[in-house]
Amino acid sequence: MKLQRKNMLRASALGALVVSGALVLTACGSDDNTKDGGASGKPSAAAAGDIKCDDAKGKLLASGSSAQKNAVDLWVKAYMAACPGVEVNYKSSSSGEGIVAFNQGTVGFAGSDSALKPEAVEESKKVCTGGQGIDLPMVGGPIALGFNVAGVDKLNLDAATIANIFNDKIKKWDDEAIKKLNPGVTLPSTAIQHFHRSEDSGTTENLGKYLKAAAPEAWTYEAAKKWPAPGGLGASGSAGVATQVKQVDGSIGYFELSYASAQGIKTVDLNTGAAAPVKASADSASKAIAAAKIAGTGSDLALKLDYTTKAEGAYPIVLVTYEVVCDKGNKAETLPIVKSFLNYTASDAGQKVLSENGYAPIPAEINTKVREVIKSLS
């Protein structure tokens, strides 16, 4: 356990170093949220004049999805530099823990990599006086499939083959289904060892949504935060999964792209039915997210992603993180900070910070609506 913890910490630290040039939607990270934070990106794209502090003052607590931890760190650096009378403290835990804290009224907003469930919305009405919790999409990015197969530098897979690997039906790397997708590649007879998250995870849920939509005959499980399929081995956090893939020949696992970049792990190119397989990248994720439709009602902007897209250059295994806030009934002492901070994160300057550091910004059409909702918060 001590060795595993040490590996996790090492991988987490590495993940924080690759903000530039790789998507850094990390699923594990330090809870330290000092001004220097855990991210090494440059928030300088937002000059002080781009951030309107308005009446914001005091301290804002927030928590939740660790998938957006480094993104929030970049925003906090820029925002606190422009608004010295304000402290924003985002605790990276998990989407579930963030929603619990939000519904207990202990945080001004929560980060979540899946939209609020109906029961959570109902629970939120107890703290959102006269209102309820809503979802504001803020950051996007790809979930990469990392692999470690000796002698194989490039690997194409489709949804059905991925499903059959993770449901333990395809057991060798030279299986005919894999060979068919990789003509000219010498595949060894090495046994496949697939790794998944051992704890409840929004990354798991989003991968499950993709497999369920794109390969329903092969993947018969409902999307959930808990890993549903038999076989394979669990590891704690994306850092733990990435560490195992890095160390074990014949392995494959899923995690945010930053972990692959940090540890030099090769990633699968996705055969979506487009003219060419698609690499996992911030740009390819943005193309997939651009096809999303708003599924929420009223002020809620929960998205419905098209996991079966065949658009050229669109990578459909994507993650969108939401900031969960009250539409009405926010606490008077924190409302000015919530609105000021989120106005910045959703602004052109805030989204530019993301794009300059390898993240996938929210498409402009959707983001315009996010800004309108933020202004209406009360």
Coordinates of C-alpha atoms in Angstrom, one line a residue:
M1 CA 0.0 0.0 0.0
K2 CA 2.9 2.4 0.8
L3 CA 4.5 1.7 -2.5
Q4 CA 1.2 2.2 -4.4
R5 CA 0.7 5.5 -2.5
K6 CA 4.2 6.6 -3.4
N7 CA 3.6 5.8 -7.1
M8 CA 0.3 7.6 -7.0
L9 CA 1.9 10.7 -5.6
R10 CA 4.7 10.6 -8.1
A11 CA 2.3 10.3 -11.0
S12 CA 0.1 13.1 -9.6
A13 CA 3.1 15.4 -9.3
L14 CA 4.1 14.6 -12.9
G15 CA 0.6 15.3 -14.1
A16 CA 0.9 18.8 -12.7
L17 CA 4.0 19.5 -14.8
V18 CA 2.5 19.0 -18.2
V19 CA -0.1 21.7 -18.3
S20 CA 1.4 23.1 -21.5
G21 CA 1.1 20.9 -24.6
A22 CA -1.2 18.2 -23.2
L23 CA -4.7 18.2 -21.8
V24 CA -4.5 18.5 -18.0
L25 CA -7.9 17.4 -16.8
T26 CA -6.4 15.5 -13.9
A27 CA -8.4 12.9 -12.0
C28 CA -6.1 13.0 -9.0
G29 CA -4.2 15.9 -7.5
S30 CA -3.1 17.8 -4.4
D31 CA -5.7 19.5 -2.4
D32 CA -3.3 22.3 -1.9
N33 CA -4.8 25.4 -3.4
T34 CA -2.3 28.1 -2.6
K35 CA -1.6 31.0 -5.0
D36 CA 1.1 28.9 -6.6
G37 CA -1.3 25.9 -6.7
G38 CA -0.5 22.6 -8.3
A39 CA -0.6 23.7 -11.9
S40 CA 2.4 25.0 -13.7
G41 CA 0.6 26.7 -16.6
K42 CA 0.6 30.4 -17.3
P43 CA -2.5 32.3 -16.3
S44 CA -1.0 35.5 -17.7
A45 CA -3.3 35.5 -20.7
A46 CA -5.8 37.2 -18.4
A47 CA -4.6 40.7 -17.6
A48 CA -6.0 42.2 -14.4
G49 CA -8.2 44.4 -16.5
D50 CA -10.0 41.3 -17.9
I51 CA -11.2 40.3 -14.4
K52 CA -14.0 42.2 -12.8
C53 CA -13.8 41.8 -9.0
D54 CA -17.0 43.8 -8.6
D55 CA -18.1 43.6 -4.9
A56 CA -16.3 40.3 -4.3
K57 CA -14.4 40.1 -1.0
G58 CA -13.7 37.4 1.6
K59 CA -13.2 33.7 1.1
L60 CA -15.0 31.3 -1.2
L61 CA -14.8 27.5 -0.5
A62 CA -15.5 25.1 -3.4
S63 CA -14.9 21.4 -3.9
G64 CA -15.5 18.4 -6.1
S65 CA -14.3 16.9 -9.3
S66 CA -10.5 16.4 -9.3
A67 CA -10.8 16.1 -13.1
Q68 CA -10.8 19.9 -13.3
K69 CA -8.3 20.6 -10.5
N70 CA -5.5 22.0 -12.6
A71 CA -7.9 24.0 -14.7
V72 CA -9.2 25.7 -11.5
D73 CA -5.7 26.2 -10.3
L74 CA -4.9 28.3 -13.4
W75 CA -8.1 30.4 -12.9
V76 CA -7.5 30.9 -9.2
K77 CA -3.9 32.1 -9.9
A78 CA -5.1 34.8 -12.3
Y79 CA -8.2 35.7 -10.3
M80 CA -6.6 36.1 -6.9
A81 CA -3.8 38.2 -8.5
A82 CA -6.4 40.6 -9.9
C83 CA -8.6 40.5 -6.7
P84 CA -6.2 40.6 -3.7
G85 CA -9.1 40.9 -1.3
V86 CA -10.5 37.6 -2.2
E87 CA -9.4 34.0 -1.5
V88 CA -10.8 31.1 -3.6
N89 CA -10.1 27.7 -2.2
Y90 CA -11.0 24.7 -4.4
K91 CA -10.6 21.3 -2.7
S92 CA -10.0 18.5 -5.1
S93 CA -11.9 15.4 -3.9
S94 CA -14.5 13.8 -6.2
S95 CA -17.7 14.8 -8.0
G96 CA -19.8 12.9 -5.4
E97 CA -18.1 14.5 -2.5
G98 CA -18.4 17.9 -4.1
I99 CA -22.2 17.5 -4.6
V100 CA -22.6 16.3 -1.0
A101 CA -20.7 19.4 0.3
F102 CA -22.8 21.6 -2.0
N103 CA -26.1 20.1 -0.8
Q104 CA -24.9 20.6 2.8
G105 CA -24.3 24.2 2.1
T106 CA -20.6 24.2 3.0
V107 CA -19.3 25.3 -0.4
G108 CA -20.2 28.1 -2.8
F109 CA -20.1 25.8 -5.8
A110 CA -19.1 22.3 -6.6
G111 CA -17.2 20.8 -9.5
S112 CA -18.7 17.7 -11.1
D113 CA -17.8 15.6 -14.2
S114 CA -21.4 14.5 -14.6
A115 CA -24.6 16.4 -14.4
L116 CA -26.8 16.4 -11.3
K117 CA -29.1 13.5 -10.8
P118 CA -32.8 14.3 -10.1
E119 CA -32.4 13.2 -6.5
A120 CA -29.4 15.6 -6.0
V121 CA -31.4 18.4 -7.6
E122 CA -34.3 17.8 -5.2
E123 CA -31.8 17.7 -2.3
S124 CA -30.3 21.0 -3.4
K125 CA -33.6 22.8 -2.9
K126 CA -32.9 22.7 0.9
V127 CA -29.9 25.0 0.6
C128 CA -30.9 26.9 -2.5
T129 CA -33.7 28.9 -1.0
G130 CA -36.4 29.4 -3.6
G131 CA -34.2 27.7 -6.2
Q132 CA -32.2 24.6 -7.0
G133 CA -28.8 23.4 -8.1
I134 CA -27.9 23.8 -11.8
D135 CA -25.1 22.6 -14.0
L136 CA -22.8 25.0 -15.9
P137 CA -20.4 23.3 -18.3
M138 CA -16.9 24.9 -18.0
V139 CA -14.1 22.6 -19.1
G140 CA -13.8 19.7 -21.6
G141 CA -11.2 17.1 -22.6
P142 CA -10.6 13.6 -23.8
I143 CA -10.3 10.3 -21.8
A144 CA -7.3 8.5 -23.3
L145 CA -6.9 4.8 -23.5
G146 CA -3.2 4.2 -22.6
F147 CA -1.5 1.0 -23.6
N148 CA 1.8 -0.7 -23.0
V149 CA 2.6 -3.5 -25.5
A150 CA 6.2 -4.3 -26.2
G151 CA 7.1 -3.7 -29.8
V152 CA 3.8 -1.8 -30.6
D153 CA 4.0 1.9 -31.0
K154 CA 0.7 2.6 -32.7
L155 CA -2.6 1.0 -32.0
N156 CA -6.1 1.5 -33.5
L157 CA -9.2 0.3 -31.8
D158 CA -12.9 0.7 -32.2
A159 CA -15.7 0.8 -29.6
A160 CA -16.7 -2.8 -29.9
T161 CA -13.1 -4.0 -29.5
I162 CA -12.5 -1.7 -26.6
A163 CA -15.7 -3.0 -24.9
N164 CA -14.6 -6.7 -25.5
I165 CA -11.2 -6.0 -24.1
F166 CA -12.6 -4.4 -20.9
N167 CA -15.4 -7.0 -20.5
D168 CA -12.7 -9.7 -20.6
K169 CA -13.8 -11.4 -23.9
I170 CA -10.7 -10.4 -25.9
K171 CA -7.7 -11.8 -23.9
K172 CA -4.7 -11.7 -26.2
W173 CA -3.2 -8.8 -28.1
D174 CA -3.0 -10.8 -31.3
D175 CA -6.7 -11.5 -31.3
E176 CA -8.2 -11.4 -34.8
A177 CA -10.4 -8.4 -33.9
I178 CA -7.4 -6.3 -33.0
K179 CA -5.3 -7.5 -36.0
K180 CA -8.1 -6.6 -38.4
L181 CA -7.9 -3.0 -37.1
N182 CA -4.1 -2.8 -37.3
P183 CA -3.0 -4.2 -40.7
G184 CA 0.8 -4.4 -41.0
V185 CA 1.4 -4.2 -37.3
T186 CA 3.1 -7.2 -35.6
L187 CA 1.0 -7.9 -32.5
P188 CA 2.4 -10.3 -29.8
S189 CA 0.4 -13.1 -28.2
T190 CA 0.9 -11.4 -24.9
A191 CA -2.1 -11.6 -22.5
I192 CA -4.1 -8.4 -22.1
Q193 CA -4.2 -7.0 -18.6
H194 CA -6.8 -4.2 -18.4
F195 CA -6.9 -1.8 -15.5
H196 CA -9.9 0.2 -14.2
R197 CA -10.6 2.7 -11.4
S198 CA -11.1 0.9 -8.1
E199 CA -13.2 3.7 -6.6
D200 CA -16.3 5.5 -7.9
S201 CA -15.3 7.7 -10.7
G202 CA -16.8 10.1 -13.2
T203 CA -14.1 9.1 -15.6
T204 CA -15.4 5.5 -15.4
E205 CA -19.0 6.8 -15.9
N206 CA -18.1 8.8 -19.0
L207 CA -16.2 5.9 -20.6
G208 CA -19.2 3.7 -19.9
K209 CA -21.5 6.2 -21.6
Y210 CA -19.3 6.1 -24.7
L211 CA -19.2 2.3 -24.8
K212 CA -22.9 1.9 -24.1
A213 CA -23.8 4.3 -27.0
A214 CA -21.1 3.2 -29.5
A215 CA -21.1 -0.5 -28.9
P216 CA -24.3 -1.5 -27.2
E217 CA -24.2 -5.1 -28.2
A218 CA -20.7 -5.6 -26.7
W219 CA -21.1 -3.3 -23.7
T220 CA -24.4 -4.3 -21.9
Y221 CA -23.7 -2.4 -18.7
E222 CA -25.4 0.9 -17.7
A223 CA -23.0 3.8 -17.3
A224 CA -22.1 4.3 -13.6
K225 CA -19.3 5.7 -11.5
K226 CA -18.6 2.2 -10.1
W227 CA -16.7 -0.1 -12.6
P228 CA -19.3 -2.7 -13.7
A229 CA -17.5 -5.4 -15.7
P230 CA -15.8 -8.6 -14.5
G231 CA -12.1 -9.2 -14.8
G232 CA -9.3 -6.8 -14.9
L233 CA -7.6 -5.1 -11.9
G234 CA -8.6 -1.9 -10.1
A235 CA -6.2 0.9 -9.2
S236 CA -6.9 4.0 -7.2
G237 CA -7.3 7.2 -9.2
S238 CA -6.2 8.0 -12.7
A239 CA -2.7 8.2 -11.3
G240 CA -2.9 4.6 -10.1
V241 CA -4.2 3.3 -13.4
A242 CA -1.6 5.2 -15.4
T243 CA 1.2 3.9 -13.1
Q244 CA 0.1 0.3 -13.6
V245 CA -0.1 0.7 -17.4
K246 CA 3.3 2.2 -17.4
Q247 CA 4.8 -0.7 -15.5
V248 CA 2.9 -3.7 -16.9
D249 CA 3.7 -5.1 -20.3
G250 CA 0.5 -6.1 -22.1
S251 CA -1.6 -3.6 -20.2
I252 CA -4.3 -1.1 -21.2
G253 CA -6.2 1.4 -19.0
Y254 CA -8.2 4.7 -19.2
F255 CA -7.3 8.1 -17.7
E256 CA -7.2 11.8 -18.6
L257 CA -4.7 12.6 -21.3
S258 CA -2.4 14.4 -19.0
Y259 CA -1.3 11.2 -17.3
A260 CA -0.3 9.6 -20.6
S261 CA 1.7 12.8 -21.5
A262 CA 3.3 12.9 -18.1
Q263 CA 4.5 9.3 -18.1
G264 CA 5.2 8.9 -21.9
I265 CA 2.3 6.3 -22.2
K266 CA 1.2 5.6 -25.7
T267 CA -2.5 6.1 -26.4
V268 CA -5.0 4.4 -28.7
D269 CA -6.2 6.0 -31.9
L270 CA -10.0 5.7 -32.1
N271 CA -11.7 4.2 -35.1
T272 CA -15.0 6.0 -35.2
G273 CA -16.0 5.3 -38.7
A274 CA -14.4 8.5 -40.0
A275 CA -12.0 8.5 -42.8
A276 CA -9.0 8.1 -40.4
P277 CA -8.6 7.0 -36.8
V278 CA -8.7 9.9 -34.3
K279 CA -6.0 10.7 -31.8
A280 CA -6.9 11.9 -28.3
S281 CA -6.1 15.6 -28.1
A282 CA -7.6 18.8 -26.8
D283 CA -8.5 19.8 -30.4
S284 CA -10.2 16.5 -31.3
A285 CA -12.1 16.6 -28.0
S286 CA -13.3 20.1 -28.7
K287 CA -14.7 18.9 -32.1
A288 CA -16.7 16.2 -30.4
I289 CA -18.0 18.6 -27.6
A290 CA -19.1 21.1 -30.3
A291 CA -21.8 18.6 -31.4
A292 CA -23.2 18.4 -27.9
K293 CA -26.8 19.5 -27.2
I294 CA -28.2 21.2 -24.1
A295 CA -30.3 18.6 -22.3
G296 CA -31.1 20.7 -19.2
T297 CA -34.1 22.9 -18.8
G298 CA -34.3 26.5 -17.7
S299 CA -31.0 27.7 -16.3
D300 CA -29.6 24.2 -16.2
L301 CA -27.1 23.6 -19.0
A302 CA -26.4 19.9 -18.7
L303 CA -25.1 18.6 -22.0
K304 CA -26.0 15.5 -24.1
L305 CA -22.8 14.4 -25.9
D306 CA -22.9 12.5 -29.2
Y307 CA -20.8 9.5 -28.5
T308 CA -21.4 8.0 -31.9
T309 CA -20.1 10.9 -34.0
K310 CA -18.2 10.0 -37.1
A311 CA -17.2 13.6 -37.8
E312 CA -13.7 13.9 -39.1
G313 CA -11.2 14.6 -36.4
A314 CA -13.7 14.3 -33.5
Y315 CA -12.7 12.2 -30.5
P316 CA -15.9 11.1 -28.7
I317 CA -14.6 9.7 -25.4
V318 CA -14.8 13.0 -23.7
L319 CA -15.3 14.4 -20.3
V320 CA -17.1 17.7 -19.5
T321 CA -16.9 19.2 -16.0
Y322 CA -19.6 21.4 -14.6
E323 CA -19.7 24.0 -11.9
V324 CA -22.8 23.3 -9.8
V325 CA -24.4 26.4 -8.3
C326 CA -27.8 27.6 -7.0
D327 CA -29.8 29.4 -9.6
K328 CA -31.5 31.2 -6.7
G329 CA -30.9 31.3 -3.0
N330 CA -27.1 31.6 -3.0
K331 CA -25.7 32.8 0.3
A332 CA -25.4 36.6 0.3
E333 CA -21.9 36.6 1.7
T334 CA -20.5 34.4 -1.1
L335 CA -22.7 35.2 -4.1
P336 CA -20.5 38.2 -5.3
I337 CA -17.4 36.0 -5.3
V338 CA -19.2 33.1 -7.1
K339 CA -20.5 35.4 -9.8
S340 CA -17.2 37.3 -10.2
F341 CA -15.1 34.2 -10.3
L342 CA -17.4 32.2 -12.7
N343 CA -17.8 35.3 -14.9
Y344 CA -14.0 35.2 -15.3
T345 CA -13.8 31.4 -15.9
A346 CA -16.5 31.6 -18.6
S347 CA -15.1 34.8 -20.2
D348 CA -13.0 34.9 -23.4
A349 CA -10.0 35.5 -21.2
G350 CA -10.8 32.6 -18.9
Q351 CA -11.4 30.2 -21.8
K352 CA -8.3 31.5 -23.5
V353 CA -6.2 30.4 -20.5
L354 CA -7.5 26.9 -21.1
S355 CA -6.8 26.8 -24.8
E356 CA -3.3 28.2 -24.3
N357 CA -2.5 25.4 -21.9
G358 CA -3.9 22.4 -23.9
Y359 CA -7.4 22.2 -22.5
A360 CA -10.6 21.9 -24.5
P361 CA -12.6 25.1 -24.0
I362 CA -16.4 24.9 -24.0
P363 CA -17.7 25.8 -27.5
A364 CA -18.7 29.4 -27.9
E365 CA -22.4 28.8 -28.6
I366 CA -22.8 26.9 -25.3
N367 CA -20.5 29.2 -23.4
T368 CA -22.5 32.3 -24.4
K369 CA -25.5 30.7 -22.5
V370 CA -23.3 29.9 -19.6
R371 CA -22.4 33.5 -19.2
E372 CA -26.0 34.6 -19.4
V373 CA -27.0 32.2 -16.6
I374 CA -24.1 33.3 -14.4
K375 CA -25.3 36.9 -14.7
S376 CA -28.8 35.8 -13.5
L377 CA -27.6 34.0 -10.4
S378 CA -29.2 35.4 -7.2

